[in-house]
Coordinates of C-alpha atoms in Angstrom, one line a residue:
Chain A
M1 CA -7.4 -11.4 -78.0
T2 CA -8.1 -8.9 -75.3
S3 CA -10.8 -6.3 -76.2
R4 CA -10.6 -2.8 -74.8
R5 CA -13.6 -3.5 -72.7
N6 CA -11.9 -6.6 -71.2
F7 CA -8.8 -4.6 -70.6
L8 CA -10.7 -2.0 -68.7
Q9 CA -12.3 -4.7 -66.7
S10 CA -9.0 -6.3 -66.1
G11 CA -7.6 -2.9 -65.1
M12 CA -10.5 -2.4 -62.7
F13 CA -9.8 -5.8 -61.3
L14 CA -6.1 -5.2 -61.0
G15 CA -6.8 -1.8 -59.6
A16 CA -9.1 -3.3 -57.1
A17 CA -6.7 -6.1 -56.3
A18 CA -3.9 -3.6 -55.9
L19 CA -6.0 -1.2 -53.8
S20 CA -7.8 -3.7 -51.7
P21 CA -5.0 -4.5 -49.3
A22 CA -4.5 -0.8 -48.8
L23 CA -8.2 -0.2 -48.4
F24 CA -8.4 -3.0 -45.9
W25 CA -5.5 -1.5 -44.0
E26 CA -7.1 1.9 -44.0
C27 CA -10.4 0.4 -43.0
A28 CA -8.7 -1.5 -40.2
Q29 CA -7.0 1.7 -39.2
G30 CA -10.4 3.4 -39.4
N31 CA -12.1 0.9 -37.2
P32 CA -13.6 2.5 -34.2
L33 CA -11.4 2.6 -31.2
I34 CA -12.9 0.7 -28.3
V35 CA -11.9 2.1 -24.9
G36 CA -12.6 0.8 -21.4
H37 CA -12.3 -2.6 -19.7
G38 CA -14.4 -5.7 -19.1
D39 CA -18.1 -5.2 -19.7
F40 CA -17.8 -1.4 -19.8
T41 CA -16.3 -0.6 -23.2
Y42 CA -17.2 2.3 -25.5
K43 CA -16.8 3.7 -29.0
V44 CA -15.7 7.4 -29.0
N45 CA -18.0 9.8 -30.8
P46 CA -16.3 13.2 -30.8
N47 CA -18.9 14.7 -33.2
W48 CA -22.0 14.3 -30.9
G49 CA -23.3 17.7 -29.9
V50 CA -20.9 19.9 -31.8
L51 CA -22.6 23.2 -32.4
D52 CA -22.0 26.5 -34.2
A53 CA -19.6 28.2 -31.8
T54 CA -20.5 31.6 -33.2
K55 CA -24.1 31.1 -32.0
T56 CA -23.9 28.9 -29.0
P57 CA -20.3 29.0 -27.7
V58 CA -19.0 27.2 -24.6
K59 CA -16.0 28.0 -22.4
D60 CA -15.4 25.3 -19.8
C61 CA -18.0 22.6 -20.0
H62 CA -18.4 21.9 -16.3
E63 CA -21.3 19.5 -15.8
M64 CA -24.2 17.6 -17.5
V65 CA -27.4 16.0 -16.4
Q66 CA -30.3 14.1 -18.1
T67 CA -33.9 14.9 -17.4
Q68 CA -36.8 12.4 -17.4
N69 CA -37.7 13.2 -21.0
G70 CA -34.2 12.4 -22.2
D71 CA -32.9 15.9 -22.7
L72 CA -29.3 16.6 -21.7
Y73 CA -28.5 19.8 -19.9
L74 CA -24.9 21.1 -20.2
L75 CA -23.6 23.8 -17.9
T76 CA -20.9 26.1 -19.1
N77 CA -19.4 29.3 -17.7
H78 CA -19.9 31.1 -21.0
T79 CA -22.3 33.8 -20.2
K80 CA -23.8 34.0 -23.6
N81 CA -25.6 30.7 -22.8
N82 CA -24.9 29.1 -19.4
I83 CA -27.2 26.2 -20.2
L84 CA -27.3 24.3 -23.5
V85 CA -30.2 21.8 -23.8
Y86 CA -29.5 18.9 -26.2
T87 CA -31.8 16.2 -27.5
L88 CA -30.4 12.7 -27.3
D89 CA -29.1 12.9 -30.9
G90 CA -26.9 15.8 -30.1
K91 CA -29.1 18.6 -31.6
L92 CA -29.6 21.9 -29.7
K93 CA -33.1 22.2 -28.3
K94 CA -32.7 25.5 -26.5
S95 CA -30.3 27.5 -24.4
W96 CA -30.6 30.0 -21.6
G97 CA -28.6 31.7 -18.8
T98 CA -26.4 34.7 -19.0
Q99 CA -25.9 35.5 -15.3
F100 CA -23.6 32.7 -14.1
P101 CA -19.9 33.6 -14.8
G102 CA -18.7 31.0 -12.3
A103 CA -21.2 28.3 -13.3
H104 CA -19.8 25.1 -12.0
G105 CA -22.1 22.5 -10.4
L106 CA -25.3 21.2 -11.9
T107 CA -27.6 18.9 -10.0
L108 CA -31.0 17.6 -11.1
F109 CA -33.7 17.0 -8.5
D110 CA -37.2 15.7 -8.8
E111 CA -39.3 17.8 -6.4
N112 CA -42.6 16.1 -6.1
G113 CA -42.8 15.4 -9.8
T114 CA -41.3 18.7 -11.0
E115 CA -37.7 18.6 -12.0
V116 CA -35.5 21.5 -10.8
L117 CA -31.8 22.4 -11.3
W118 CA -29.3 23.4 -8.7
I119 CA -26.4 25.6 -10.1
T120 CA -23.4 26.6 -8.1
D121 CA -21.5 29.7 -9.0
Y122 CA -18.1 30.1 -7.4
E123 CA -17.6 33.6 -8.8
R124 CA -20.8 34.9 -7.4
N125 CA -20.3 32.9 -4.2
Q126 CA -23.9 31.7 -4.5
V127 CA -26.0 28.6 -5.2
F128 CA -29.3 28.8 -7.2
K129 CA -32.3 26.6 -7.6
T130 CA -33.9 27.1 -11.0
T131 CA -36.7 25.6 -13.2
L132 CA -35.7 23.7 -16.3
E133 CA -36.4 27.0 -18.2
G134 CA -34.0 29.0 -16.1
E135 CA -36.3 30.9 -13.6
I136 CA -34.5 31.3 -10.3
L137 CA -36.6 29.8 -7.5
L138 CA -34.2 30.1 -4.6
T139 CA -30.7 31.7 -3.9
I140 CA -28.4 30.5 -1.2
N141 CA -25.7 32.9 -0.2
A142 CA -22.5 32.4 1.8
P143 CA -23.6 31.3 5.4
Q144 CA -22.0 34.2 7.2
D145 CA -23.0 32.9 10.6
L146 CA -20.0 30.6 10.2
E147 CA -16.7 32.2 11.2
V148 CA -15.0 30.9 8.1
Y149 CA -17.5 32.6 5.8
K150 CA -17.5 36.1 7.5
E151 CA -15.8 37.0 4.3
K152 CA -18.2 35.8 1.7
G153 CA -15.5 35.4 -0.9
N154 CA -14.4 32.3 1.0
F155 CA -17.5 30.6 -0.2
K156 CA -16.8 29.2 -3.6
P157 CA -19.3 26.4 -4.1
T158 CA -18.6 23.7 -6.6
E159 CA -21.4 21.1 -6.2
T160 CA -24.7 20.3 -4.5
A161 CA -26.4 17.1 -3.4
I162 CA -30.1 17.1 -2.6
A163 CA -31.5 14.8 0.0
P164 CA -34.9 13.1 -0.4
D165 CA -36.4 15.7 2.0
G166 CA -35.2 18.5 -0.3
S167 CA -32.5 19.7 2.0
I168 CA -29.3 20.8 0.3
Y169 CA -25.7 19.8 0.8
I170 CA -23.1 22.2 -0.7
A171 CA -19.5 21.3 -1.3
D172 CA -17.2 24.3 -1.2
G173 CA -14.4 22.8 -3.3
Y174 CA -12.7 26.1 -4.3
G175 CA -13.2 27.9 -1.0
A176 CA -13.0 26.9 2.6
Q177 CA -13.6 23.2 1.9
M178 CA -16.6 23.1 4.2
I179 CA -19.7 20.9 3.5
T180 CA -22.7 23.0 4.5
H181 CA -26.2 21.6 5.0
F182 CA -29.3 23.8 4.4
D183 CA -33.0 23.0 4.8
P184 CA -35.2 23.2 1.7
Q185 CA -35.9 26.9 2.4
G186 CA -32.1 27.7 2.4
N187 CA -31.5 28.0 6.2
L188 CA -28.2 26.6 7.5
V189 CA -28.6 23.3 9.4
N190 CA -25.1 21.9 9.8
A191 CA -21.5 22.3 8.6
F192 CA -18.6 19.9 8.6
G193 CA -15.3 19.3 6.8
G194 CA -12.9 22.1 6.2
Y195 CA -9.3 22.2 4.8
G196 CA -6.9 19.5 6.0
T197 CA -5.4 16.1 5.6
E198 CA -7.3 14.5 8.4
K199 CA -9.8 11.8 7.4
D200 CA -12.9 14.1 7.8
K201 CA -11.3 17.1 6.0
F202 CA -10.6 17.9 2.4
Q203 CA -8.2 19.2 -0.1
N204 CA -10.5 20.3 -2.9
A205 CA -13.9 19.0 -1.8
H206 CA -14.9 19.2 -5.4
G207 CA -17.9 17.0 -5.8
I208 CA -20.7 15.6 -3.7
C209 CA -23.6 13.2 -4.3
L210 CA -26.2 11.2 -2.4
D211 CA -25.7 7.5 -2.4
Q212 CA -29.1 5.7 -2.0
R213 CA -28.1 2.4 -3.6
F214 CA -28.8 -1.1 -2.3
D215 CA -31.5 0.0 0.2
K216 CA -28.9 1.1 2.6
T217 CA -29.1 4.2 4.8
P218 CA -28.4 7.1 2.4
T219 CA -24.9 8.5 2.7
L220 CA -22.9 11.3 1.0
L221 CA -20.0 10.6 -1.3
I222 CA -17.6 13.6 -1.4
T223 CA -14.5 13.8 -3.5
A224 CA -11.2 15.2 -2.2
R225 CA -9.8 15.8 -5.7
E226 CA -6.2 16.8 -4.7
Q227 CA -6.1 13.8 -2.3
Q228 CA -7.2 11.5 -5.2
A229 CA -9.9 10.0 -3.0
V230 CA -13.6 9.9 -2.3
K231 CA -14.9 10.1 1.3
R232 CA -18.2 8.6 2.6
F233 CA -20.1 10.5 5.2
S234 CA -23.4 10.1 7.0
L235 CA -26.0 12.7 6.3
E236 CA -25.1 14.1 9.7
G237 CA -21.5 14.7 8.6
V238 CA -19.7 11.8 10.3
H239 CA -16.9 10.3 8.3
Q240 CA -17.3 6.6 7.5
N241 CA -14.6 5.6 5.1
T242 CA -12.2 6.8 2.4
I243 CA -11.6 5.2 -0.9
S244 CA -8.3 6.1 -2.6
F245 CA -7.5 6.1 -6.3
P246 CA -3.8 6.8 -6.5
G247 CA -2.9 8.8 -9.6
A248 CA -6.5 9.9 -10.3
N249 CA -7.8 13.4 -9.5
I250 CA -11.5 12.6 -9.5
C251 CA -14.1 15.3 -9.9
R252 CA -17.7 14.4 -8.8
P253 CA -19.2 11.0 -8.2
V254 CA -22.2 10.2 -10.5
I255 CA -24.4 7.3 -9.5
H256 CA -26.3 5.5 -12.3
N257 CA -28.1 2.3 -11.5
D258 CA -25.7 0.3 -9.2
K259 CA -22.5 1.8 -10.5
C260 CA -20.5 5.0 -9.6
Y261 CA -18.9 7.0 -12.4
F262 CA -16.2 9.7 -12.1
S263 CA -14.5 12.0 -14.5
V264 CA -10.8 12.2 -13.7
L265 CA -9.5 15.7 -14.4
K266 CA -5.9 14.6 -14.7
S267 CA -3.6 11.9 -13.6
T268 CA -0.2 11.9 -12.1
G269 CA 1.4 8.8 -13.7
V270 CA 2.1 10.5 -17.1
S271 CA 3.9 13.7 -17.9
N272 CA 1.4 15.5 -20.1
E273 CA -0.8 17.8 -18.0
D274 CA -4.1 17.1 -19.9
S275 CA -4.1 13.6 -18.6
G276 CA -7.7 12.9 -17.7
F277 CA -10.0 9.9 -18.3
V278 CA -13.2 8.3 -17.0
M279 CA -13.5 5.8 -14.1
I280 CA -16.3 3.3 -13.3
L281 CA -16.7 1.6 -9.9
N282 CA -18.9 -1.4 -9.1
E283 CA -21.1 -1.8 -6.1
K284 CA -18.1 -2.8 -4.0
D285 CA -16.3 0.4 -4.8
E286 CA -13.9 -1.5 -7.0
V287 CA -12.7 0.0 -10.3
V288 CA -14.1 -2.0 -13.2
S289 CA -13.3 0.2 -16.2
C290 CA -11.2 3.2 -17.0
P291 CA -11.9 4.5 -20.5
G292 CA -8.8 6.3 -21.7
A293 CA -6.6 4.9 -19.0
S294 CA -4.9 1.9 -17.6
F295 CA -3.9 0.8 -14.2
N296 CA -0.9 -1.2 -12.8
E297 CA 0.3 -2.3 -9.5
T298 CA 3.0 -0.3 -7.8
D299 CA 5.7 -1.8 -5.6
N300 CA 3.6 -1.2 -2.5
G301 CA 0.8 -3.4 -4.0
Q302 CA -1.6 -0.5 -4.7
S303 CA -3.2 0.1 -8.0
H304 CA -2.1 3.2 -9.8
Y305 CA -4.4 4.8 -12.4
H306 CA -3.1 6.9 -15.2
Q307 CA -4.1 8.1 -18.7
N308 CA -2.8 5.9 -21.5
L309 CA -4.5 7.6 -24.5
R310 CA -4.8 11.3 -25.1
L311 CA -8.5 11.1 -25.9
F312 CA -9.6 13.6 -23.3
Q313 CA -8.1 16.8 -22.1
Y314 CA -9.5 17.7 -18.7
P315 CA -12.7 15.7 -18.1
H316 CA -14.8 17.5 -15.6
D317 CA -18.0 15.6 -15.4
V318 CA -19.8 12.5 -16.8
C319 CA -23.5 12.1 -17.6
I320 CA -24.8 8.6 -18.2
D321 CA -27.9 8.3 -20.3
K322 CA -30.6 5.6 -20.1
D323 CA -28.7 3.5 -22.7
E324 CA -25.6 3.8 -20.5
N325 CA -23.7 6.0 -23.0
I326 CA -21.4 8.4 -21.3
Y327 CA -21.2 12.1 -22.1
V328 CA -17.9 13.7 -21.0
A329 CA -17.9 17.4 -20.3
Q330 CA -14.4 19.0 -20.3
W331 CA -12.7 21.9 -18.5
N332 CA -10.0 24.0 -20.3
S333 CA -10.3 22.0 -23.5
G334 CA -10.2 24.8 -26.0
N335 CA -14.0 25.5 -26.0
T336 CA -14.9 22.1 -27.2
Y337 CA -18.3 20.4 -26.7
P338 CA -18.8 17.2 -24.8
I339 CA -17.5 13.8 -26.1
K340 CA -19.9 10.9 -26.3
L341 CA -18.8 7.4 -25.3
E342 CA -21.2 4.9 -26.8
R343 CA -21.6 1.7 -24.9
V344 CA -20.5 -1.3 -26.9
Chain B
M1 CA -16.6 -12.1 -61.1
I2 CA -14.8 -8.9 -62.1
R3 CA -18.0 -6.9 -61.6
I4 CA -18.5 -8.4 -58.2
L5 CA -15.0 -7.4 -57.2
G6 CA -15.5 -3.9 -58.5
L7 CA -18.7 -3.6 -56.6
F8 CA -17.0 -5.0 -53.5
S9 CA -14.3 -2.3 -53.8
I10 CA -16.9 0.5 -54.0
L11 CA -18.8 -0.9 -51.0
L12 CA -15.5 -1.1 -49.1
L13 CA -14.9 2.6 -49.9
F14 CA -18.3 3.6 -48.6
G15 CA -17.9 1.2 -45.6
C16 CA -14.7 3.0 -44.6
K17 CA -16.3 6.4 -44.9
K18 CA -19.2 5.4 -42.6
Q19 CA -16.7 4.7 -39.8
T20 CA -15.7 8.4 -39.5
T21 CA -18.3 9.1 -36.9
Y22 CA -16.1 7.4 -34.4
T23 CA -12.5 8.1 -33.3
A24 CA -10.0 5.6 -34.9
A25 CA -7.1 4.2 -33.0
S26 CA -4.7 5.6 -35.6
S27 CA -5.7 9.1 -34.8
V28 CA -5.1 8.9 -31.1
Q29 CA -1.8 9.7 -29.5
L30 CA -0.3 7.7 -26.6
A31 CA 0.0 9.6 -23.3
T32 CA 3.4 11.0 -22.6
P33 CA 5.2 8.6 -20.2
L34 CA 6.5 9.6 -16.9
I35 CA 10.2 8.8 -17.3
N36 CA 13.2 9.7 -15.2
S37 CA 16.8 8.6 -14.8
S38 CA 18.2 7.2 -11.6
S39 CA 20.9 9.9 -11.6
L40 CA 21.4 13.2 -13.3
F41 CA 25.0 12.3 -14.0
A42 CA 26.7 10.2 -16.6
T43 CA 27.6 6.9 -14.8
E44 CA 27.3 3.3 -15.7
N45 CA 24.6 2.9 -13.0
N46 CA 22.4 5.6 -14.4
K47 CA 19.3 3.8 -15.6
I48 CA 15.9 4.7 -17.0
E49 CA 13.1 4.7 -14.4
A50 CA 9.5 4.4 -15.7
P51 CA 7.3 3.1 -12.9
Y52 CA 4.0 3.4 -14.6
L53 CA 4.8 2.2 -18.1
D54 CA 2.2 -0.2 -19.4
A55 CA 3.5 -3.7 -20.4
E56 CA 2.2 -3.5 -24.0
L57 CA 4.1 -0.3 -24.8
G58 CA 7.5 -0.2 -26.5
L59 CA 9.9 2.3 -25.2
E60 CA 11.9 4.0 -28.0
V61 CA 15.2 5.4 -26.8
H62 CA 17.3 7.7 -28.9
S63 CA 20.9 8.0 -27.7
I64 CA 23.1 11.1 -27.7
E65 CA 24.3 10.1 -31.2
G66 CA 20.7 9.6 -32.4
K67 CA 20.9 5.8 -32.4
K68 CA 17.5 4.3 -31.9
R69 CA 16.7 1.3 -29.7
T70 CA 13.2 0.0 -28.8
V71 CA 12.7 -2.1 -25.8
F72 CA 9.5 -3.9 -24.9
N73 CA 10.3 -4.5 -21.3
S74 CA 10.8 -1.3 -19.4
K75 CA 12.6 -3.2 -16.7
E76 CA 15.4 -3.8 -19.2
N77 CA 18.4 -1.7 -18.3
I78 CA 19.7 0.9 -20.7
A79 CA 22.7 2.8 -19.2
L80 CA 22.5 6.5 -19.6
D81 CA 26.3 7.0 -19.4
E82 CA 27.0 9.7 -21.9
I83 CA 26.7 13.4 -21.3
G84 CA 24.0 15.0 -23.4
T85 CA 20.2 14.6 -24.0
Y86 CA 18.5 11.3 -24.5
R87 CA 15.1 11.3 -26.2
L88 CA 12.4 8.8 -25.4
R89 CA 8.9 8.0 -26.4
T90 CA 6.4 5.1 -26.2
V91 CA 5.2 3.3 -29.3
N92 CA 2.3 0.9 -29.9
P93 CA 0.9 0.9 -33.4
P94 CA -1.6 1.8 -34.8
F95 CA -1.7 4.5 -32.1
L96 CA 0.4 7.6 -32.7
P97 CA 3.6 7.6 -30.7
S98 CA 3.7 9.6 -27.5
E99 CA 5.4 13.0 -27.4
W100 CA 9.2 12.9 -26.8
V101 CA 10.5 13.0 -23.3
E102 CA 14.0 14.4 -22.9
L103 CA 16.4 13.2 -20.2
K104 CA 19.4 15.3 -19.7
V105 CA 22.6 13.7 -18.5
L106 CA 25.1 16.2 -16.9
P107 CA 28.7 16.1 -15.9
E108 CA 29.2 15.5 -12.1
G109 CA 29.6 18.7 -10.1
K110 CA 32.0 19.6 -7.3
A111 CA 31.5 18.4 -3.8
I112 CA 29.2 20.4 -1.5
E113 CA 29.4 19.8 2.2
S114 CA 26.0 21.0 3.1
I115 CA 23.0 23.0 1.8
D116 CA 20.4 24.7 4.0
W117 CA 17.3 26.8 3.4
I118 CA 17.7 30.1 5.4
T119 CA 14.1 31.2 5.3
D120 CA 11.3 29.0 6.7
P121 CA 10.3 26.7 3.9
K122 CA 6.6 25.8 3.1
P123 CA 6.2 22.4 4.8
S124 CA 4.0 21.1 1.9
Y125 CA 6.8 21.6 -0.6
F126 CA 9.7 20.7 1.6
K127 CA 9.0 17.0 2.1
G128 CA 12.5 15.9 1.1
G129 CA 14.3 18.7 2.9
S130 CA 17.1 20.8 1.4
A131 CA 19.1 17.6 0.8
V132 CA 17.1 16.9 -2.4
L133 CA 18.9 19.8 -4.0
I134 CA 22.2 17.9 -4.0
D135 CA 21.0 14.3 -4.3
G136 CA 22.1 14.1 -8.0
K137 CA 18.5 13.2 -9.1
S138 CA 15.8 14.9 -11.0
A139 CA 12.4 15.1 -9.5
D140 CA 9.5 13.8 -11.5
F141 CA 6.9 16.2 -13.0
S142 CA 4.6 16.2 -10.0
F143 CA 5.3 19.2 -7.9
H144 CA 3.9 17.3 -5.0
S145 CA 6.8 14.8 -5.1
K146 CA 9.4 15.1 -2.4
G147 CA 12.1 15.8 -5.0
W148 CA 10.9 19.4 -5.3
T149 CA 11.3 22.3 -2.9
G150 CA 9.2 25.4 -3.7
A151 CA 8.2 28.8 -2.5
N152 CA 6.4 31.9 -3.7
N153 CA 8.0 34.2 -1.3
P154 CA 11.7 35.3 -0.9
F155 CA 14.0 32.6 0.3
G156 CA 17.7 31.9 0.6
L157 CA 20.0 28.9 0.3
K158 CA 23.3 28.6 2.0
V159 CA 25.9 26.3 0.3
Q160 CA 29.0 25.3 2.2
F161 CA 32.1 23.6 0.9
D162 CA 34.6 21.7 3.1
T163 CA 37.5 23.4 1.4
T164 CA 38.0 26.6 -0.6
T165 CA 36.4 25.7 -3.9
R166 CA 36.7 27.3 -7.3
V167 CA 33.1 28.0 -8.5
D168 CA 33.1 28.5 -12.2
S169 CA 29.3 28.3 -12.5
L170 CA 26.2 27.0 -10.9
T171 CA 23.3 25.1 -12.4
L172 CA 19.8 25.0 -11.1
G173 CA 17.1 22.5 -12.0
V174 CA 13.7 24.3 -12.0
L175 CA 10.1 23.3 -12.9
F176 CA 8.0 25.1 -15.4
N177 CA 4.3 24.3 -14.9
P178 CA 2.3 27.5 -15.4
S179 CA -1.1 25.7 -15.0
A180 CA -0.1 25.2 -11.3
W181 CA 1.2 28.8 -11.0
I182 CA 4.8 27.4 -11.0
Y183 CA 6.8 29.8 -13.2
P184 CA 10.5 30.3 -12.9
I185 CA 10.6 34.1 -12.9
S186 CA 12.8 35.5 -10.1
E187 CA 15.5 37.7 -9.0
L188 CA 18.6 35.9 -7.8
Q189 CA 21.4 37.4 -5.7
I190 CA 24.6 35.4 -5.4
K191 CA 26.8 36.1 -2.5
I192 CA 30.2 34.6 -2.0
Q193 CA 32.1 34.2 1.3
K194 CA 35.8 33.6 1.2
D195 CA 38.2 34.1 4.1
R196 CA 35.5 35.7 6.3
S197 CA 34.7 38.4 3.8
E198 CA 31.4 38.5 2.0
V199 CA 31.0 39.7 -1.5
I200 CA 27.8 40.3 -3.4
L201 CA 28.7 39.0 -6.7
K202 CA 25.7 39.2 -8.9
D203 CA 22.1 40.3 -9.0
I204 CA 20.4 38.4 -11.8
D205 CA 16.8 38.4 -13.2
F206 CA 15.8 35.2 -14.8
K207 CA 12.7 34.0 -16.6
V208 CA 12.0 30.7 -18.3
E209 CA 10.1 31.1 -21.6
G210 CA 7.5 28.6 -22.7
N211 CA 4.0 27.8 -23.7
L212 CA 1.5 28.3 -20.9
N213 CA 0.0 24.8 -21.5
E214 CA 3.3 22.9 -21.3
Q215 CA 5.3 21.7 -18.3
K216 CA 9.0 21.1 -18.5
H217 CA 12.1 20.6 -16.4
V218 CA 14.7 23.2 -17.2
F219 CA 18.3 23.6 -16.2
L220 CA 19.5 27.2 -15.7
S221 CA 23.2 28.0 -15.6
F222 CA 24.9 31.1 -14.1
E223 CA 28.5 32.1 -14.4
V224 CA 30.3 32.8 -11.0
G225 CA 34.1 32.6 -11.5
E226 CA 35.2 32.9 -7.9
E227 CA 36.7 30.9 -5.1
A228 CA 34.5 30.4 -2.1
N229 CA 34.2 28.7 1.3
E230 CA 30.5 29.4 1.4
M231 CA 27.9 30.7 -1.1
Q232 CA 24.5 32.2 -0.4
L233 CA 21.7 32.4 -3.0
D234 CA 18.8 34.7 -2.3
F235 CA 15.7 34.2 -4.5
I236 CA 13.0 36.8 -4.8
P237 CA 10.2 35.2 -6.9
K238 CA 8.4 37.8 -9.0
N239 CA 4.8 38.0 -9.9
L240 CA 3.4 35.9 -12.7
P241 CA 4.0 37.6 -16.0
E242 CA 1.4 39.4 -18.1
E243 CA 0.7 36.5 -20.4
H244 CA -0.4 34.3 -17.5
P245 CA -4.0 34.3 -16.2
G246 CA -2.7 34.8 -12.7
A247 CA -0.7 37.9 -13.7
G248 CA 0.0 40.1 -10.7
T249 CA 0.1 37.3 -8.1
P250 CA 3.3 35.7 -6.9
A251 CA 4.8 33.0 -9.0
W252 CA 6.0 29.8 -7.4
L253 CA 9.6 28.8 -7.9
F254 CA 10.3 25.1 -7.6
L255 CA 13.9 23.8 -7.5
D256 CA 15.1 20.2 -7.5
E257 CA 18.8 20.4 -8.0
L258 CA 21.8 22.7 -7.5
I259 CA 25.1 21.7 -9.1
I260 CA 28.4 23.5 -8.7
Y261 CA 31.0 23.4 -11.6

């Protein structure tokens, strides 16, 4: 005879048995998505760093860097707080900056043991060196000695790279497409590039970084975003080679250990506009992983890179932390905070 | 045993909840594929073209009558031989299906002997020349592709027929891509020449409506109702409208096809 207690137990059992397949299914559905390829795969954490937008809002999240103590600095063009400083666990540590309406490029440089930031502002047509607390140490204006910059509005700097001697390379990705080289005091030393399709010219010289890997002579990696390519130059401004990534509009190169990472603003092999992803290159400049994307060979034998999942909107920069997690800052993504990709 | 199973179910519930920190595959949508047809017109040889479709994706094709067919090899031919709009999307569970892509299949138009830009075209957006406007093929969404011709200044097109032709209407394929400042908002003047006399037929203002974040391929049709040996279309692109961040600066007008009915 079945007692009421036994019946309830049976009911629980039956319920569990009936629910379990569904729960398993839900759980399988809920399993973290793994993106990327080969040894570079990631879980996607969209909740990292989400803040109260009424207190610390963002507009476009343009770039991010990590300081020696592990803090992550995010640059946004929201003038309530141009810089948000995060701890590694995504909590807000502090914020500062109200004077950079065109805040775009953020570069960290260790200046004899003191870390400083370089901020480009394409609306103010200026580049600023600041302390980590936001004090402006140096301002570089449009180099009006150059004919192309007689009109200072032609200088719309998007990125800087700092050489070991403290001299500054500025990429003018939204302006005249020149790469200008200044000494540590901000005096113009050299200029090269400019708009064009030739190998040493640019269409959207958006990002620049110093490549000091493998004990080779340092070089500059400069992206030509609209040309879907990165171009390598000597520090004197001589073009060395061009690496093309058909389909991928790459923003700035970010070197971490022996790899080079890019955010890809958008790609041309799909029909949604918000078609960006992340790209990782090995030491031979070969693509080893594309979180959020896939690549296939076209009829002419070239690889073509395109978004396959709508995880990102317009990735504008990547920051790689000491555990090789990636933080993706996005442009025009509806005022959203960065997305964290946790290395698997 | 029963208690153990009950406990297991509870643990499973909590286990599932713990996963919510990370994005799940079932909440992510597939990217919208870049799909085109080999022709704009309803012919047996009109096939789907999807050069970058990943091998693991299924392509779901809804015919004019709404019949669904899913193919797992994008090279497999499906003839687009009926006039109307086909709807296509990619599928690959547990991901969410992609957004729909629509392919319009139109009736063939009347013969055009030649078409020429009258004003100097912008070389960057004239890679395929004026011939792309009568090649019977839609351009893909990339405005850099040679299937598009574009301008943000006044320009004219001259269309010539080999014999006097009855022009009931004309259809223009245009691109709507506001994020690239490409916005079909223009004045269009249609002039007809017949037996050496030129007549200004119509002065039309047109504007494509849409969401500023979308891009789409639109066909615009204009009534004509005249016989002609030659027809001239003068476009005067207007400034971007108030709702656009670039309001007040000239809008780009991109065309990929002109069909005469």
